[in-house]
Backbone as XML, in Angstrom:
<?xml version="1.0"?>
<chain id="A" units="angstrom">
  <residue number="1" name="MET">
    <atom name="N" x="7.022" y="7.168" z="7.009"/>
    <atom name="CA" x="7.816" y="7.887" z="5.888"/>
    <atom name="C" x="7.038" y="7.594" z="4.443"/>
  </residue>
  <residue number="2" name="VAL">
    <atom name="N" x="6.460" y="6.459" z="4.436"/>
    <atom name="CA" x="5.786" y="6.196" z="3.017"/>
    <atom name="C" x="4.522" y="7.070" z="3.028"/>
  </residue>
  <residue number="3" name="PHE">
    <atom name="N" x="3.547" y="7.340" z="3.956"/>
    <atom name="CA" x="2.676" y="8.149" z="3.934"/>
    <atom name="C" x="3.030" y="9.812" z="3.743"/>
  </residue>
  <residue number="4" name="ASP">
    <atom name="N" x="4.088" y="9.916" z="4.439"/>
    <atom name="CA" x="4.603" y="11.423" z="4.219"/>
    <atom name="C" x="4.987" y="11.634" z="2.705"/>
  </residue>
  <residue number="5" name="TYR">
    <atom name="N" x="5.637" y="10.651" z="2.102"/>
    <atom name="CA" x="5.933" y="10.980" z="0.724"/>
    <atom name="C" x="4.698" y="10.924" z="-0.131"/>
  </residue>
  <residue number="6" name="TRP">
    <atom name="N" x="3.673" y="9.995" z="0.252"/>
    <atom name="CA" x="2.377" y="9.745" z="-0.598"/>
    <atom name="C" x="1.685" y="11.135" z="-0.398"/>
  </residue>
  <residue number="7" name="HIS">
    <atom name="N" x="1.529" y="11.660" z="0.881"/>
    <atom name="CA" x="0.656" y="12.994" z="1.095"/>
    <atom name="C" x="1.613" y="14.049" z="0.229"/>
  </residue>
  <residue number="8" name="ASP">
    <atom name="N" x="2.846" y="14.114" z="0.170"/>
    <atom name="CA" x="3.525" y="15.123" z="-0.660"/>
    <atom name="C" x="3.212" y="14.942" z="-2.181"/>
  </residue>
  <residue number="9" name="TYR">
    <atom name="N" x="3.193" y="13.702" z="-2.649"/>
    <atom name="CA" x="2.849" y="13.324" z="-3.883"/>
    <atom name="C" x="1.516" y="13.867" z="-4.091"/>
  </residue>
  <residue number="10" name="LYS">
    <atom name="N" x="0.579" y="13.593" z="-3.540"/>
    <atom name="CA" x="-0.892" y="13.873" z="-3.713"/>
    <atom name="C" x="-1.047" y="15.272" z="-3.675"/>
  </residue>
  <residue number="11" name="GLN">
    <atom name="N" x="-0.236" y="16.274" z="-2.737"/>
    <atom name="CA" x="-0.340" y="17.498" z="-2.791"/>
    <atom name="C" x="0.207" y="18.281" z="-3.841"/>
  </residue>
  <residue number="12" name="GLY">
    <atom name="N" x="1.012" y="17.491" z="-4.885"/>
    <atom name="CA" x="1.723" y="18.035" z="-5.977"/>
    <atom name="C" x="2.954" y="18.440" z="-5.560"/>
  </residue>
  <residue number="13" name="LYS">
    <atom name="N" x="3.492" y="18.266" z="-4.482"/>
    <atom name="CA" x="4.920" y="18.692" z="-4.109"/>
    <atom name="C" x="6.023" y="17.743" z="-4.482"/>
  </residue>
  <residue number="14" name="LEU">
    <atom name="N" x="5.716" y="16.476" z="-5.003"/>
    <atom name="CA" x="6.625" y="15.407" z="-5.695"/>
    <atom name="C" x="5.846" y="15.128" z="-7.013"/>
  </residue>
  <residue number="15" name="ASP">
    <atom name="N" x="6.639" y="15.010" z="-8.010"/>
    <atom name="CA" x="5.986" y="14.155" z="-9.353"/>
    <atom name="C" x="6.192" y="12.781" z="-9.005"/>
  </residue>
  <residue number="16" name="HIS">
    <atom name="N" x="5.448" y="12.113" z="-9.916"/>
    <atom name="CA" x="5.249" y="10.464" z="-9.778"/>
    <atom name="C" x="6.875" y="9.867" z="-9.782"/>
  </residue>
  <residue number="17" name="ALA">
    <atom name="N" x="7.705" y="10.435" z="-10.743"/>
    <atom name="CA" x="8.862" y="10.018" z="-10.904"/>
    <atom name="C" x="9.751" y="10.100" z="-9.743"/>
  </residue>
  <residue number="18" name="THR">
    <atom name="N" x="9.638" y="11.193" z="-9.054"/>
    <atom name="CA" x="10.385" y="11.575" z="-7.647"/>
    <atom name="C" x="9.796" y="10.665" z="-6.723"/>
  </residue>
  <residue number="19" name="PHE">
    <atom name="N" x="8.628" y="10.591" z="-6.649"/>
    <atom name="CA" x="7.879" y="9.649" z="-5.703"/>
    <atom name="C" x="8.482" y="8.201" z="-5.722"/>
  </residue>
  <residue number="20" name="VAL">
    <atom name="N" x="8.546" y="7.708" z="-6.938"/>
    <atom name="CA" x="9.120" y="6.364" z="-7.110"/>
    <atom name="C" x="10.546" y="6.250" z="-6.699"/>
  </residue>
  <residue number="21" name="ILE">
    <atom name="N" x="11.462" y="7.260" z="-6.977"/>
    <atom name="CA" x="12.829" y="7.231" z="-6.576"/>
    <atom name="C" x="12.940" y="7.380" z="-5.057"/>
  </residue>
  <residue number="22" name="TRP">
    <atom name="N" x="12.054" y="8.206" z="-4.338"/>
    <atom name="CA" x="12.159" y="8.462" z="-2.906"/>
    <atom name="C" x="11.851" y="7.212" z="-2.192"/>
  </residue>
  <residue number="23" name="LEU">
    <atom name="N" x="10.823" y="6.386" z="-2.755"/>
    <atom name="CA" x="10.360" y="5.095" z="-2.099"/>
    <atom name="C" x="11.251" y="4.045" z="-2.477"/>
  </residue>
  <residue number="24" name="ALA">
    <atom name="N" x="12.043" y="4.072" z="-3.439"/>
    <atom name="CA" x="12.928" y="2.972" z="-3.742"/>
    <atom name="C" x="13.726" y="2.298" z="-2.530"/>
  </residue>
  <residue number="25" name="PRO">
    <atom name="N" x="14.302" y="3.257" z="-1.734"/>
    <atom name="CA" x="15.060" y="2.554" z="-0.584"/>
    <atom name="C" x="14.147" y="2.206" z="0.573"/>
  </residue>
  <residue number="26" name="VAL">
    <atom name="N" x="13.170" y="2.813" z="0.521"/>
    <atom name="CA" x="11.979" y="2.213" z="1.699"/>
    <atom name="C" x="11.514" y="1.007" z="1.157"/>
  </residue>
  <residue number="27" name="ARG">
    <atom name="N" x="11.231" y="0.854" z="0.066"/>
    <atom name="CA" x="10.881" y="-0.483" z="-0.579"/>
    <atom name="C" x="11.744" y="-1.541" z="-0.207"/>
  </residue>
  <residue number="28" name="GLN">
    <atom name="N" x="13.266" y="-1.267" z="-0.661"/>
    <atom name="CA" x="14.186" y="-2.176" z="-0.462"/>
    <atom name="C" x="14.313" y="-2.606" z="1.159"/>
  </residue>
  <residue number="29" name="GLU">
    <atom name="N" x="14.365" y="-1.560" z="1.762"/>
    <atom name="CA" x="14.537" y="-1.852" z="3.478"/>
    <atom name="C" x="13.444" y="-2.596" z="3.848"/>
  </residue>
  <residue number="30" name="LEU">
    <atom name="N" x="12.162" y="-2.280" z="3.624"/>
    <atom name="CA" x="11.102" y="-2.982" z="4.044"/>
    <atom name="C" x="10.998" y="-4.426" z="3.627"/>
  </residue>
  <residue number="31" name="GLU">
    <atom name="N" x="11.449" y="-4.757" z="2.436"/>
    <atom name="CA" x="11.542" y="-6.267" z="1.812"/>
    <atom name="C" x="12.731" y="-6.783" z="2.550"/>
  </residue>
  <residue number="32" name="ALA">
    <atom name="N" x="13.797" y="-6.158" z="2.850"/>
    <atom name="CA" x="14.785" y="-6.907" z="3.581"/>
    <atom name="C" x="14.350" y="-7.301" z="4.886"/>
  </residue>
  <residue number="33" name="VAL">
    <atom name="N" x="13.584" y="-6.300" z="5.730"/>
    <atom name="CA" x="13.251" y="-6.650" z="7.120"/>
    <atom name="C" x="12.169" y="-7.904" z="6.919"/>
  </residue>
  <residue number="34" name="LEU">
    <atom name="N" x="11.276" y="-7.793" z="6.149"/>
    <atom name="CA" x="10.424" y="-9.084" z="5.816"/>
    <atom name="C" x="11.214" y="-10.313" z="5.600"/>
  </residue>
  <residue number="35" name="ALA">
    <atom name="N" x="12.127" y="-10.257" z="4.783"/>
    <atom name="CA" x="12.844" y="-11.442" z="4.457"/>
    <atom name="C" x="13.742" y="-11.954" z="5.829"/>
  </residue>
  <residue number="36" name="ASP">
    <atom name="N" x="14.370" y="-11.075" z="6.382"/>
    <atom name="CA" x="14.720" y="-11.366" z="7.707"/>
    <atom name="C" x="13.947" y="-12.030" z="8.653"/>
  </residue>
  <residue number="37" name="ALA">
    <atom name="N" x="12.751" y="-11.480" z="8.681"/>
    <atom name="CA" x="11.790" y="-12.129" z="9.619"/>
    <atom name="C" x="11.146" y="-13.619" z="9.106"/>
  </residue>
  <residue number="38" name="VAL">
    <atom name="N" x="11.291" y="-13.731" z="7.758"/>
    <atom name="CA" x="10.978" y="-15.030" z="7.140"/>
    <atom name="C" x="12.196" y="-15.963" z="7.709"/>
  </residue>
  <residue number="39" name="SER">
    <atom name="N" x="13.317" y="-15.521" z="7.648"/>
    <atom name="CA" x="14.593" y="-16.332" z="7.781"/>
    <atom name="C" x="14.564" y="-16.758" z="9.419"/>
  </residue>
  <residue number="40" name="ALA">
    <atom name="N" x="14.079" y="-15.990" z="10.243"/>
    <atom name="CA" x="14.194" y="-16.053" z="11.637"/>
    <atom name="C" x="13.272" y="-17.194" z="12.088"/>
  </residue>
  <residue number="41" name="ASP">
    <atom name="N" x="12.242" y="-17.694" z="11.243"/>
    <atom name="CA" x="11.506" y="-18.721" z="11.613"/>
    <atom name="C" x="10.787" y="-18.533" z="12.870"/>
  </residue>
  <residue number="42" name="VAL">
    <atom name="N" x="10.054" y="-17.333" z="13.074"/>
    <atom name="CA" x="9.147" y="-17.142" z="14.221"/>
    <atom name="C" x="7.738" y="-17.631" z="13.819"/>
  </residue>
  <residue number="43" name="SER">
    <atom name="N" x="7.340" y="-18.441" z="14.913"/>
    <atom name="CA" x="5.871" y="-18.918" z="14.780"/>
    <atom name="C" x="5.048" y="-17.671" z="14.710"/>
  </residue>
  <residue number="44" name="GLY">
    <atom name="N" x="4.005" y="-17.638" z="13.879"/>
    <atom name="CA" x="3.026" y="-16.606" z="13.645"/>
    <atom name="C" x="3.554" y="-15.376" z="13.035"/>
  </residue>
  <residue number="45" name="LEU">
    <atom name="N" x="4.832" y="-15.215" z="12.803"/>
    <atom name="CA" x="5.172" y="-14.081" z="12.103"/>
    <atom name="C" x="6.003" y="-14.337" z="10.738"/>
  </residue>
  <residue number="46" name="SER">
    <atom name="N" x="6.783" y="-15.222" z="10.609"/>
    <atom name="CA" x="7.525" y="-15.612" z="9.485"/>
    <atom name="C" x="6.707" y="-16.012" z="8.457"/>
  </residue>
  <residue number="47" name="GLY">
    <atom name="N" x="5.649" y="-17.028" z="8.632"/>
    <atom name="CA" x="4.599" y="-17.082" z="7.557"/>
    <atom name="C" x="3.957" y="-15.890" z="6.920"/>
  </residue>
  <residue number="48" name="SER">
    <atom name="N" x="3.521" y="-14.935" z="7.916"/>
    <atom name="CA" x="2.934" y="-13.791" z="7.358"/>
    <atom name="C" x="3.731" y="-12.977" z="6.420"/>
  </residue>
  <residue number="49" name="CYS">
    <atom name="N" x="5.095" y="-12.870" z="7.058"/>
    <atom name="CA" x="6.092" y="-12.035" z="6.224"/>
    <atom name="C" x="6.389" y="-12.645" z="4.983"/>
  </residue>
  <residue number="50" name="ALA">
    <atom name="N" x="6.510" y="-13.919" z="4.812"/>
    <atom name="CA" x="6.626" y="-14.816" z="3.642"/>
    <atom name="C" x="5.272" y="-14.511" z="2.549"/>
  </residue>
  <residue number="51" name="ASP">
    <atom name="N" x="4.294" y="-14.545" z="3.271"/>
    <atom name="CA" x="2.905" y="-14.397" z="2.301"/>
    <atom name="C" x="3.034" y="-12.586" z="1.723"/>
  </residue>
  <residue number="52" name="ILE">
    <atom name="N" x="3.461" y="-11.883" z="2.504"/>
    <atom name="CA" x="3.599" y="-10.499" z="2.094"/>
    <atom name="C" x="4.661" y="-10.347" z="0.931"/>
  </residue>
  <residue number="53" name="LEU">
    <atom name="N" x="5.812" y="-11.029" z="1.145"/>
    <atom name="CA" x="6.857" y="-10.972" z="0.062"/>
    <atom name="C" x="6.315" y="-11.833" z="-1.050"/>
  </residue>
  <residue number="54" name="GLU">
    <atom name="N" x="5.460" y="-12.931" z="-0.917"/>
    <atom name="CA" x="4.933" y="-13.510" z="-2.162"/>
    <atom name="C" x="4.075" y="-12.596" z="-3.034"/>
  </residue>
  <residue number="55" name="HIS">
    <atom name="N" x="3.455" y="-11.546" z="-2.428"/>
    <atom name="CA" x="2.678" y="-10.541" z="-3.005"/>
    <atom name="C" x="3.120" y="-9.216" z="-3.183"/>
  </residue>
  <residue number="56" name="ARG">
    <atom name="N" x="4.611" y="-9.072" z="-3.059"/>
    <atom name="CA" x="5.178" y="-7.784" z="-2.955"/>
    <atom name="C" x="4.575" y="-6.876" z="-4.142"/>
  </residue>
  <residue number="57" name="GLN">
    <atom name="N" x="4.406" y="-7.431" z="-5.309"/>
    <atom name="CA" x="4.180" y="-6.595" z="-6.338"/>
    <atom name="C" x="2.878" y="-5.838" z="-6.173"/>
  </residue>
  <residue number="58" name="ALA">
    <atom name="N" x="1.824" y="-6.604" z="-5.711"/>
    <atom name="CA" x="0.580" y="-5.874" z="-5.092"/>
    <atom name="C" x="0.703" y="-4.816" z="-4.133"/>
  </residue>
  <residue number="59" name="LEU">
    <atom name="N" x="1.777" y="-5.166" z="-3.206"/>
    <atom name="CA" x="1.982" y="-4.305" z="-2.153"/>
    <atom name="C" x="2.401" y="-2.879" z="-2.568"/>
  </residue>
  <residue number="60" name="TRP">
    <atom name="N" x="3.072" y="-2.860" z="-3.529"/>
    <atom name="CA" x="3.912" y="-1.542" z="-4.099"/>
    <atom name="C" x="3.081" y="-1.048" z="-5.382"/>
  </residue>
  <residue number="61" name="THR">
    <atom name="N" x="1.769" y="-1.602" z="-5.676"/>
    <atom name="CA" x="1.021" y="-1.097" z="-6.781"/>
    <atom name="C" x="0.962" y="0.381" z="-6.639"/>
  </residue>
  <residue number="62" name="PHE">
    <atom name="N" x="0.596" y="1.013" z="-5.616"/>
    <atom name="CA" x="0.334" y="2.365" z="-5.503"/>
    <atom name="C" x="1.621" y="3.206" z="-5.722"/>
  </residue>
  <residue number="63" name="VAL">
    <atom name="N" x="2.636" y="2.661" z="-5.835"/>
    <atom name="CA" x="4.117" y="3.453" z="-6.343"/>
    <atom name="C" x="4.149" y="3.105" z="-7.645"/>
  </residue>
  <residue number="64" name="ASP">
    <atom name="N" x="3.985" y="1.885" z="-8.187"/>
    <atom name="CA" x="4.294" y="1.546" z="-9.703"/>
    <atom name="C" x="3.103" y="2.204" z="-10.577"/>
  </residue>
  <residue number="65" name="GLN">
    <atom name="N" x="1.990" y="2.577" z="-10.162"/>
    <atom name="CA" x="0.928" y="2.935" z="-10.984"/>
    <atom name="C" x="0.345" y="4.232" z="-10.353"/>
  </residue>
  <residue number="66" name="ALA">
    <atom name="N" x="0.448" y="5.202" z="-11.026"/>
    <atom name="CA" x="0.097" y="6.525" z="-10.675"/>
    <atom name="C" x="-1.568" y="6.310" z="-10.689"/>
  </residue>
  <residue number="67" name="GLY">
    <atom name="N" x="-2.024" y="7.113" z="-9.467"/>
    <atom name="CA" x="-3.692" y="7.179" z="-9.351"/>
    <atom name="C" x="-4.124" y="5.938" z="-8.460"/>
  </residue>
  <residue number="68" name="VAL">
    <atom name="N" x="-3.168" y="5.158" z="-8.082"/>
    <atom name="CA" x="-3.751" y="4.018" z="-7.073"/>
    <atom name="C" x="-3.258" y="4.345" z="-5.764"/>
  </residue>
  <residue number="69" name="GLU">
    <atom name="N" x="-4.234" y="4.345" z="-4.817"/>
    <atom name="CA" x="-4.233" y="4.525" z="-3.474"/>
    <atom name="C" x="-3.516" y="3.672" z="-2.839"/>
  </residue>
  <residue number="70" name="PRO">
    <atom name="N" x="-2.627" y="4.061" z="-1.674"/>
    <atom name="CA" x="-2.019" y="2.918" z="-0.805"/>
    <atom name="C" x="-2.902" y="2.145" z="0.136"/>
  </residue>
  <residue number="71" name="THR">
    <atom name="N" x="-4.096" y="2.726" z="0.368"/>
    <atom name="CA" x="-4.968" y="1.933" z="1.097"/>
    <atom name="C" x="-6.133" y="1.572" z="0.566"/>
  </residue>
  <residue number="72" name="ASN">
    <atom name="N" x="-7.095" y="0.830" z="1.189"/>
    <atom name="CA" x="-8.427" y="0.560" z="0.479"/>
    <atom name="C" x="-9.519" y="1.446" z="0.986"/>
  </residue>
  <residue number="73" name="ASN">
    <atom name="N" x="-9.027" y="2.355" z="1.883"/>
    <atom name="CA" x="-10.139" y="3.429" z="2.458"/>
    <atom name="C" x="-11.255" y="3.808" z="1.575"/>
  </residue>
  <residue number="74" name="HIS">
    <atom name="N" x="-10.798" y="4.085" z="0.291"/>
    <atom name="CA" x="-11.863" y="4.443" z="-0.660"/>
    <atom name="C" x="-12.991" y="3.535" z="-0.692"/>
  </residue>
  <residue number="75" name="ALA">
    <atom name="N" x="-12.491" y="2.215" z="-0.790"/>
    <atom name="CA" x="-13.416" y="1.127" z="-1.028"/>
    <atom name="C" x="-14.257" y="0.897" z="0.152"/>
  </residue>
  <residue number="76" name="GLU">
    <atom name="N" x="-13.656" y="1.158" z="1.390"/>
    <atom name="CA" x="-14.436" y="1.058" z="2.622"/>
    <atom name="C" x="-15.385" y="2.175" z="2.734"/>
  </residue>
  <residue number="77" name="ARG">
    <atom name="N" x="-15.252" y="3.316" z="2.065"/>
    <atom name="CA" x="-16.112" y="4.489" z="2.089"/>
    <atom name="C" x="-17.402" y="4.182" z="1.161"/>
  </residue>
  <residue number="78" name="GLU">
    <atom name="N" x="-17.305" y="3.391" z="0.302"/>
    <atom name="CA" x="-18.301" y="3.062" z="-0.814"/>
    <atom name="C" x="-19.475" y="2.474" z="0.020"/>
  </residue>
  <residue number="79" name="PRO">
    <atom name="N" x="-20.560" y="2.769" z="-0.393"/>
    <atom name="CA" x="-21.863" y="2.394" z="0.259"/>
    <atom name="C" x="-21.936" y="0.749" z="-0.045"/>
  </residue>
  <residue number="80" name="LYS">
    <atom name="N" x="-22.222" y="-0.027" z="0.933"/>
    <atom name="CA" x="-22.413" y="-1.387" z="0.595"/>
    <atom name="C" x="-24.103" y="-1.342" z="-0.028"/>
  </residue>
  <residue number="81" name="ALA">
    <atom name="N" x="-24.332" y="-2.268" z="-0.850"/>
    <atom name="CA" x="-25.431" y="-2.594" z="-1.457"/>
    <atom name="C" x="-26.606" y="-2.912" z="-0.479"/>
  </residue>
  <residue number="82" name="SER">
    <atom name="N" x="-26.202" y="-3.626" z="0.611"/>
    <atom name="CA" x="-27.270" y="-3.951" z="1.625"/>
    <atom name="C" x="-27.692" y="-2.918" z="2.326"/>
  </residue>
  <residue number="83" name="ALA">
    <atom name="N" x="-26.656" y="-1.792" z="2.492"/>
    <atom name="CA" x="-27.201" y="-0.697" z="3.379"/>
    <atom name="C" x="-27.875" y="0.281" z="2.555"/>
  </residue>
  <residue number="84" name="VAL">
    <atom name="N" x="-27.659" y="0.288" z="1.379"/>
    <atom name="CA" x="-28.242" y="1.433" z="0.443"/>
    <atom name="C" x="-29.633" y="0.752" z="-0.087"/>
  </residue>
  <residue number="85" name="THR">
    <atom name="N" x="-29.788" y="-0.387" z="-0.371"/>
    <atom name="CA" x="-31.173" y="-0.935" z="-0.909"/>
    <atom name="C" x="-32.041" y="-1.481" z="0.310"/>
  </residue>
  <residue number="86" name="PRO">
    <atom name="N" x="-33.190" y="-0.903" z="0.404"/>
    <atom name="CA" x="-33.909" y="-1.465" z="1.455"/>
    <atom name="C" x="-34.349" y="-2.920" z="1.193"/>
  </residue>
  <residue number="87" name="SER">
    <atom name="N" x="-34.472" y="-3.711" z="2.170"/>
    <atom name="CA" x="-34.799" y="-5.063" z="2.108"/>
    <atom name="C" x="-36.270" y="-5.187" z="1.602"/>
  </residue>
  <residue number="88" name="LEU">
    <atom name="N" x="-36.614" y="-6.107" z="0.721"/>
    <atom name="CA" x="-37.720" y="-6.399" z="0.249"/>
    <atom name="C" x="-38.571" y="-7.453" z="0.955"/>
  </residue>
  <residue number="89" name="LYS">
    <atom name="N" x="-39.610" y="-7.225" z="1.580"/>
    <atom name="CA" x="-40.320" y="-8.182" z="2.286"/>
    <atom name="C" x="-41.453" y="-8.682" z="1.326"/>
  </residue>
  <residue number="90" name="THR">
    <atom name="N" x="-41.792" y="-9.870" z="1.360"/>
    <atom name="CA" x="-42.904" y="-10.415" z="0.628"/>
    <atom name="C" x="-43.745" y="-11.042" z="1.547"/>
  </residue>
</chain>
């Protein structure tokens, strides 16, 4: 659902204000599920969920700030300096 809304926003079908409003209940529900997982005290899960909740502001940056992508795919497509610059041999 998040990416459906994102694609609609990117295609101009939703303005930013509508995008934020539509994602508000999704955001609440995801954070509630994460909080439940923390409370469940499941080894290997609860700590990860607590970490995500601790950084929730960063998780939702793409909603709060227009122009921010929800994934780091753009960064992954950027050429790495080591792949672009030939190695120098002395």
